[in-house]
């Protein structure tokens, strides 16, 4: 039972003592007083179950931030003042290892009002109190949702709040906005920006296809590959008949697409700010305890590079379907 000493029962909020009768949820590992669990009738960490979370992993992360000591024998993360492991009862190596030189580096942040904040690079709240409110939400919760690059976003969010200015510069949003939004799990904006890019680029793509079809060497390659040349001829005639329309649309759509990207470049960070606040508010409303809220913030927020790869595949599939649809239309 020693491994739960000092932790809280999430139902009664009382700290576990050495002689307490403890039961543990078999799915997420959340410990309860037996009487508390019996009164509830089930584990109340259902949101944690939904994301495949673990109560122990949350405790480990919290203790690491407090300077907790990881047992070299079993891997259990103990409280900072522990002499022996609370899980395996073996002696701990009390020699502290620094995380990184960057973690100990002191940084300075100047607020819009001129006030200076001094904080460690590893501090996700950038020297501000986690209980500071941003549009009704705790700064600590906002930082937990953002997770990556908080040294950039948290001061920026503070500026949005205090100056009511919405403009900033987001380079990824002018280059690849759909990748940026997908990486930050903003799927609505990822799909919208992708559709705008597709629509604005279609005239140019069709003109490029027409140029290929009028190239004798390219046609010879298609003929050698066994392509239906009669279908290629029909497609060429169709595109030639609409060539002037495509040329008339190409330039204005190109500039419209660039204007859209510039707008995202200027307002992309503010859109992310609003997305974070909306997501944090939704999680706060459904999470019954702070522990579950933290787990959901960690699971739903942050970034995911696999989303970027999925976005590439999605848009490539759309372009391929459009091209295949054109081919089928002339079979």
Short mmCIF file of C-alpha atoms in Angstrom, two decimals:
data_model
loop_
_atom_site.label_atom_id
_atom_site.label_comp_id
_atom_site.label_asym_id
_atom_site.label_seq_id
_atom_site.Cartn_x
_atom_site.Cartn_y
_atom_site.Cartn_z
CA UNK A 1 0.00 0.00 0.00
CA UNK A 2 3.00 2.29 0.52
CA UNK A 3 3.00 3.47 -3.09
CA UNK A 4 -0.30 5.31 -2.50
CA UNK A 5 0.76 7.03 0.71
CA UNK A 6 0.40 10.79 0.37
CA UNK A 7 -1.93 10.52 -2.66
CA UNK A 8 -5.57 11.57 -2.53
CA UNK A 9 -8.74 9.57 -3.00
CA UNK A 10 -10.47 11.46 -5.83
CA UNK A 11 -13.90 10.89 -4.26
CA UNK A 12 -13.39 12.10 -0.68
CA UNK A 13 -10.18 14.09 -1.40
CA UNK A 14 -8.56 12.64 1.74
CA UNK A 15 -4.90 11.62 1.74
CA UNK A 16 -4.24 7.87 1.93
CA UNK A 17 -2.70 6.62 5.16
CA UNK A 18 -0.59 3.49 5.60
CA UNK A 19 -3.38 1.53 7.28
CA UNK A 20 -6.19 2.53 4.83
CA UNK A 21 -8.13 -0.16 2.99
CA UNK A 22 -7.40 0.60 -0.69
CA UNK A 23 -8.93 -0.75 -3.89
CA UNK A 24 -7.60 0.04 -7.37
CA UNK A 25 -9.45 0.35 -10.69
CA UNK A 26 -8.20 -2.47 -12.96
CA UNK A 27 -8.54 -0.27 -16.09
CA UNK A 28 -6.78 2.99 -15.17
CA UNK A 29 -5.14 2.16 -11.82
CA UNK A 30 -6.96 4.89 -9.85
CA UNK A 31 -6.87 4.09 -6.09
CA UNK A 32 -9.88 4.58 -3.79
CA UNK A 33 -10.80 4.00 -0.20
CA UNK A 34 -12.83 0.80 -0.37
CA UNK A 35 -15.82 2.53 1.21
CA UNK A 36 -15.61 5.41 -1.31
CA UNK A 37 -15.48 3.02 -4.23
CA UNK A 38 -18.43 1.05 -2.90
CA UNK A 39 -20.47 4.22 -2.43
CA UNK A 40 -19.79 5.31 -6.04
CA UNK A 41 -20.27 1.80 -7.41
CA UNK A 42 -17.71 2.26 -10.18
CA UNK A 43 -14.53 4.10 -11.12
CA UNK A 44 -15.36 7.78 -11.69
CA UNK A 45 -12.34 8.20 -13.95
CA UNK A 46 -14.40 7.25 -17.03
CA UNK A 47 -13.04 10.16 -19.15
CA UNK A 48 -9.55 8.83 -18.38
CA UNK A 49 -10.66 5.40 -19.62
CA UNK A 50 -11.88 6.97 -22.86
CA UNK A 51 -8.41 8.26 -23.72
CA UNK A 52 -6.55 5.18 -22.48
CA UNK A 53 -4.95 7.16 -19.69
CA UNK A 54 -3.28 5.87 -16.55
CA UNK A 55 -3.62 7.36 -13.07
CA UNK A 56 -0.05 6.31 -12.29
CA UNK A 57 1.40 8.07 -15.34
CA UNK A 58 -0.31 11.30 -14.26
CA UNK A 59 1.13 10.94 -10.76
CA UNK A 60 4.59 10.25 -12.19
CA UNK A 61 4.46 13.36 -14.38
CA UNK A 62 3.34 15.52 -11.45
CA UNK A 63 6.09 14.21 -9.17
CA UNK A 64 8.76 14.70 -11.82
CA UNK A 65 7.78 18.37 -12.04
CA UNK A 66 8.17 18.58 -8.25
CA UNK A 67 11.65 17.08 -8.48
CA UNK A 68 10.56 13.51 -7.75
CA UNK A 69 13.12 10.69 -7.76
CA UNK A 70 12.69 7.79 -10.18
CA UNK A 71 13.58 4.45 -8.67
CA UNK A 72 16.47 2.90 -10.63
CA UNK A 73 15.16 -0.57 -9.73
CA UNK A 74 11.44 -0.50 -10.61
CA UNK A 75 10.96 2.90 -12.32
CA UNK A 76 8.42 4.21 -9.79
CA UNK A 77 8.57 8.01 -9.36
CA UNK A 78 8.81 8.85 -5.66
CA UNK A 79 8.32 12.11 -3.79
CA UNK A 80 11.42 14.38 -3.69
CA UNK A 81 12.20 13.64 -0.02
CA UNK A 82 11.89 9.85 -0.27
CA UNK A 83 14.85 7.77 0.95
CA UNK A 84 13.52 4.38 -0.16
CA UNK A 85 11.21 3.52 -3.04
CA UNK A 86 7.54 3.55 -2.04
CA UNK A 87 6.88 0.71 -4.48
CA UNK A 88 9.76 -1.79 -4.09
CA UNK A 89 11.19 -0.45 -0.76
CA UNK A 90 14.75 -0.46 -2.12
CA UNK A 91 17.18 2.44 -1.42
CA UNK A 92 17.10 5.34 -3.84
CA UNK A 93 20.09 7.04 -5.41
CA UNK A 94 19.71 10.53 -4.00
CA UNK A 95 22.22 12.07 -6.39
CA UNK A 96 20.20 14.52 -8.47
CA UNK A 97 20.78 14.80 -12.16
CA UNK A 98 20.01 18.04 -13.89
CA UNK A 99 17.38 17.80 -16.59
CA UNK A 100 19.16 19.99 -19.13
CA UNK A 101 21.11 23.22 -19.06
CA UNK A 102 18.15 24.86 -20.75
CA UNK A 103 15.82 23.90 -17.88
CA UNK A 104 17.95 25.94 -15.44
CA UNK A 105 18.34 28.90 -17.75
CA UNK A 106 16.56 32.03 -16.54
CA UNK A 107 14.61 33.86 -19.22
CA UNK A 108 13.00 37.29 -19.23
CA UNK A 109 9.60 38.17 -20.66
CA UNK A 110 8.43 41.76 -21.10
CA UNK A 111 4.66 42.19 -20.87
CA UNK A 112 2.87 44.79 -23.03
CA UNK A 113 2.54 47.03 -19.97
CA UNK A 114 6.34 47.03 -19.55
CA UNK A 115 6.36 44.69 -16.55
CA UNK A 116 9.26 42.21 -16.51
CA UNK A 117 8.78 38.50 -15.72
CA UNK A 118 11.70 36.22 -14.84
CA UNK A 119 11.18 32.49 -15.18
CA UNK A 120 12.88 29.19 -15.89
CA UNK A 121 12.79 27.83 -19.45
CA UNK A 122 11.05 24.71 -18.16
CA UNK A 123 8.18 26.74 -16.62
CA UNK A 124 5.13 26.27 -18.93
CA UNK A 125 3.38 29.30 -17.42
CA UNK A 126 6.35 31.61 -18.14
CA UNK A 127 6.65 32.98 -14.62
CA UNK A 128 2.94 33.67 -14.20
CA UNK A 129 0.71 31.96 -11.67
CA UNK A 130 -1.09 28.85 -13.01
CA UNK A 131 -4.26 30.26 -11.40
CA UNK A 132 -4.14 33.41 -13.54
CA UNK A 133 -7.37 33.69 -15.56
CA UNK A 134 -7.40 34.02 -19.32
CA UNK A 135 -10.92 34.55 -20.61
CA UNK A 136 -12.30 32.62 -17.64
CA UNK A 137 -9.88 29.67 -17.86
CA UNK A 138 -6.86 28.86 -15.68
CA UNK A 139 -3.52 29.64 -17.26
CA UNK A 140 -2.24 26.30 -15.95
CA UNK A 141 -4.96 24.47 -17.88
CA UNK A 142 -4.23 26.49 -21.02
CA UNK A 143 -0.50 25.66 -20.76
CA UNK A 144 -1.31 21.98 -20.17
CA UNK A 145 -3.38 21.95 -23.37
CA UNK A 146 -0.81 23.83 -25.49
CA UNK A 147 2.05 21.59 -24.18
CA UNK A 148 4.62 22.36 -26.89
CA UNK A 149 6.19 25.78 -27.47
CA UNK A 150 4.50 27.37 -24.44
CA UNK A 151 7.35 29.90 -24.22
CA UNK A 152 5.96 31.39 -27.42
CA UNK A 153 2.22 30.92 -27.01
CA UNK A 154 1.61 31.78 -23.33
CA UNK A 155 3.08 35.34 -23.51
CA UNK A 156 1.26 35.77 -26.84
CA UNK A 157 -2.05 34.70 -25.30
CA UNK A 158 -1.44 37.14 -22.45
CA UNK A 159 -0.97 39.93 -25.00
CA UNK A 160 -4.21 38.97 -26.76
CA UNK A 161 -6.01 39.19 -23.44
CA UNK A 162 -4.52 42.46 -22.18
CA UNK A 163 -4.37 44.51 -25.39
CA UNK A 164 -7.36 43.06 -27.26
CA UNK A 165 -5.15 42.89 -30.35
CA UNK A 166 -5.65 39.93 -32.63
CA UNK A 167 -2.74 40.39 -35.04
CA UNK A 168 0.52 38.47 -34.85
CA UNK A 169 2.84 36.70 -37.30
CA UNK A 170 2.55 32.96 -37.93
CA UNK A 171 4.98 31.86 -40.66
CA UNK A 172 3.64 28.28 -41.07
CA UNK A 173 0.18 29.69 -41.83
CA UNK A 174 1.42 31.53 -44.91
CA UNK A 175 3.43 28.55 -46.17
CA UNK A 176 1.41 25.46 -45.20
CA UNK A 177 -1.64 26.53 -43.14
CA UNK A 178 -3.37 23.16 -43.48
CA UNK A 179 -0.32 21.38 -42.00
CA UNK A 180 -0.10 23.85 -39.12
CA UNK A 181 -3.76 23.48 -38.18
CA UNK A 182 -3.68 19.69 -38.54
CA UNK A 183 -0.59 19.50 -36.32
CA UNK A 184 -2.41 21.58 -33.68
CA UNK A 185 -5.52 19.35 -34.04
CA UNK A 186 -7.67 22.14 -35.48
CA UNK A 187 -9.36 19.96 -38.07
CA UNK A 188 -12.06 22.44 -39.13
CA UNK A 189 -9.44 25.03 -40.10
CA UNK A 190 -7.20 22.36 -41.65
CA UNK A 191 -10.02 21.22 -43.94
CA UNK A 192 -11.12 24.79 -44.76
CA UNK A 193 -7.61 25.99 -45.62
CA UNK A 194 -7.00 22.83 -47.63
CA UNK A 195 -10.18 23.30 -49.67
CA UNK A 196 -9.32 26.94 -50.37
CA UNK A 197 -5.84 25.89 -51.52
CA UNK A 198 -7.33 23.17 -53.75
CA UNK A 199 -9.91 25.46 -55.35
CA UNK A 200 -7.39 28.25 -55.96
CA UNK A 201 -4.84 25.88 -57.50
CA UNK A 202 -7.18 23.88 -59.78
CA UNK A 203 -7.05 26.22 -62.83
CA UNK A 204 -3.26 26.19 -62.77
CA UNK A 205 -3.20 22.41 -62.36
CA UNK A 206 -5.55 21.87 -65.30
CA UNK A 207 -3.47 24.21 -67.47
CA UNK A 208 -0.39 22.21 -66.51
CA UNK A 209 -2.15 18.99 -67.51
CA UNK A 210 -3.09 20.59 -70.85
CA UNK A 211 0.54 21.57 -71.43
CA UNK A 212 1.60 17.96 -70.82
CA UNK A 213 -1.06 16.63 -73.21
CA UNK A 214 0.20 18.96 -75.94
CA UNK A 215 3.79 17.78 -75.47
CA UNK A 216 4.61 15.20 -78.16
CA UNK A 217 7.28 13.48 -76.06
CA UNK A 218 4.88 13.16 -73.11
CA UNK A 219 2.16 11.75 -75.37
CA UNK A 220 4.64 9.19 -76.67
CA UNK A 221 5.33 8.10 -73.10
CA UNK A 222 1.57 7.71 -72.49
CA UNK A 223 1.19 5.73 -75.71
CA UNK A 224 4.07 3.45 -74.73
CA UNK A 225 2.50 2.96 -71.32
CA UNK A 226 -0.70 1.73 -72.98
CA UNK A 227 -2.90 4.73 -72.15
CA UNK A 228 -6.18 5.17 -74.04
CA UNK A 229 -5.11 7.90 -76.47
CA UNK A 230 -8.69 8.49 -77.59
CA UNK A 231 -9.60 9.41 -74.02
CA UNK A 232 -6.49 11.64 -73.75
CA UNK A 233 -7.56 13.39 -76.97
CA UNK A 234 -11.06 14.03 -75.58
CA UNK A 235 -9.59 15.45 -72.38
CA UNK A 236 -7.24 17.67 -74.41
CA UNK A 237 -10.12 18.98 -76.55
CA UNK A 238 -12.18 19.71 -73.42
CA UNK A 239 -9.38 21.56 -71.67
CA UNK A 240 -8.48 23.45 -74.86
CA UNK A 241 -12.09 24.58 -75.24
CA UNK A 242 -11.99 25.99 -71.69
CA UNK A 243 -8.38 27.17 -71.77
CA UNK A 244 -9.29 30.86 -71.86
CA UNK A 245 -11.63 30.47 -68.88
CA UNK A 246 -8.92 28.65 -66.91
CA UNK A 247 -6.38 31.37 -67.76
CA UNK A 248 -8.85 34.07 -66.71
CA UNK A 249 -9.44 32.31 -63.38
CA UNK A 250 -5.83 31.40 -62.64
CA UNK A 251 -4.51 34.86 -61.70
CA UNK A 252 -7.42 36.11 -59.53
CA UNK A 253 -7.66 32.77 -57.73
CA UNK A 254 -3.92 32.80 -57.13
CA UNK A 255 -4.11 36.24 -55.50
CA UNK A 256 -7.25 35.24 -53.59
CA UNK A 257 -5.38 32.23 -52.22
CA UNK A 258 -2.42 34.40 -51.25
CA UNK A 259 -4.73 36.92 -49.54
CA UNK A 260 -6.33 34.05 -47.62
CA UNK A 261 -2.91 32.81 -46.51
CA UNK A 262 -1.80 36.28 -45.46
CA UNK A 263 -4.97 36.56 -43.40
CA UNK A 264 -4.21 33.24 -41.73
CA UNK A 265 -0.62 34.38 -41.17
CA UNK A 266 -1.90 37.45 -39.29
CA UNK A 267 -4.80 35.82 -37.42
CA UNK A 268 -3.65 32.18 -37.18
CA UNK A 269 -2.32 32.53 -33.64
CA UNK A 270 -5.51 34.23 -32.50
CA UNK A 271 -7.58 31.43 -34.06
CA UNK A 272 -5.45 28.94 -32.14
CA UNK A 273 -5.96 31.01 -28.97
CA UNK A 274 -9.74 30.77 -29.37
CA UNK A 275 -9.49 27.04 -30.16
CA UNK A 276 -7.47 26.44 -26.98
CA UNK A 277 -9.94 28.37 -24.82
CA UNK A 278 -12.93 26.53 -26.31
CA UNK A 279 -11.26 23.13 -25.85
CA UNK A 280 -10.15 23.86 -22.27
CA UNK A 281 -13.64 25.10 -21.38
CA UNK A 282 -15.24 21.95 -22.81
CA UNK A 283 -12.85 19.68 -20.91
CA UNK A 284 -13.41 21.61 -17.67
CA UNK A 285 -17.15 21.14 -18.00
CA UNK A 286 -16.99 17.34 -18.43
CA UNK A 287 -14.06 16.47 -16.13
CA UNK A 288 -15.29 15.64 -12.58
CA UNK A 289 -11.89 16.09 -10.88
CA UNK A 290 -8.67 18.08 -11.45
CA UNK A 291 -6.78 14.83 -12.04
CA UNK A 292 -9.09 13.77 -14.85
CA UNK A 293 -9.07 17.29 -16.28
CA UNK A 294 -5.28 17.27 -16.48
CA UNK A 295 -5.28 13.88 -18.19
CA UNK A 296 -7.82 15.03 -20.79
CA UNK A 297 -5.95 18.29 -21.41
CA UNK A 298 -2.78 16.30 -22.06
CA UNK A 299 -4.57 13.84 -24.37
CA UNK A 300 -6.62 16.35 -26.39
CA UNK A 301 -4.03 19.13 -26.66
CA UNK A 302 -0.46 19.46 -27.85
CA UNK A 303 0.61 18.53 -31.36
CA UNK A 304 0.55 15.39 -33.46
CA UNK A 305 2.89 15.02 -36.44
CA UNK A 306 0.91 12.00 -37.65
CA UNK A 307 -1.96 14.41 -38.33
CA UNK A 308 0.33 16.23 -40.78
CA UNK A 309 1.06 13.00 -42.63
CA UNK A 310 -2.64 12.16 -42.62
CA UNK A 311 -3.37 15.62 -44.04
CA UNK A 312 -0.87 15.00 -46.86
CA UNK A 313 -2.56 11.72 -47.68
CA UNK A 314 -6.03 13.27 -47.53
CA UNK A 315 -5.23 16.12 -49.92
CA UNK A 316 -3.29 13.83 -52.28
CA UNK A 317 -6.31 11.55 -52.33
CA UNK A 318 -8.65 14.44 -53.17
CA UNK A 319 -6.44 15.54 -56.08
CA UNK A 320 -6.22 11.97 -57.34
CA UNK A 321 -9.99 11.51 -57.12
CA UNK A 322 -10.52 14.76 -59.07
CA UNK A 323 -8.12 13.58 -61.78
CA UNK A 324 -9.66 10.10 -61.95
CA UNK A 325 -13.12 11.68 -62.13
CA UNK A 326 -12.00 13.70 -65.14
CA UNK A 327 -10.64 10.56 -66.79
CA UNK A 328 -13.82 8.58 -66.13
CA UNK A 329 -15.91 11.39 -67.59
CA UNK A 330 -14.19 10.93 -70.95
CA UNK A 331 -14.14 7.13 -71.12
#
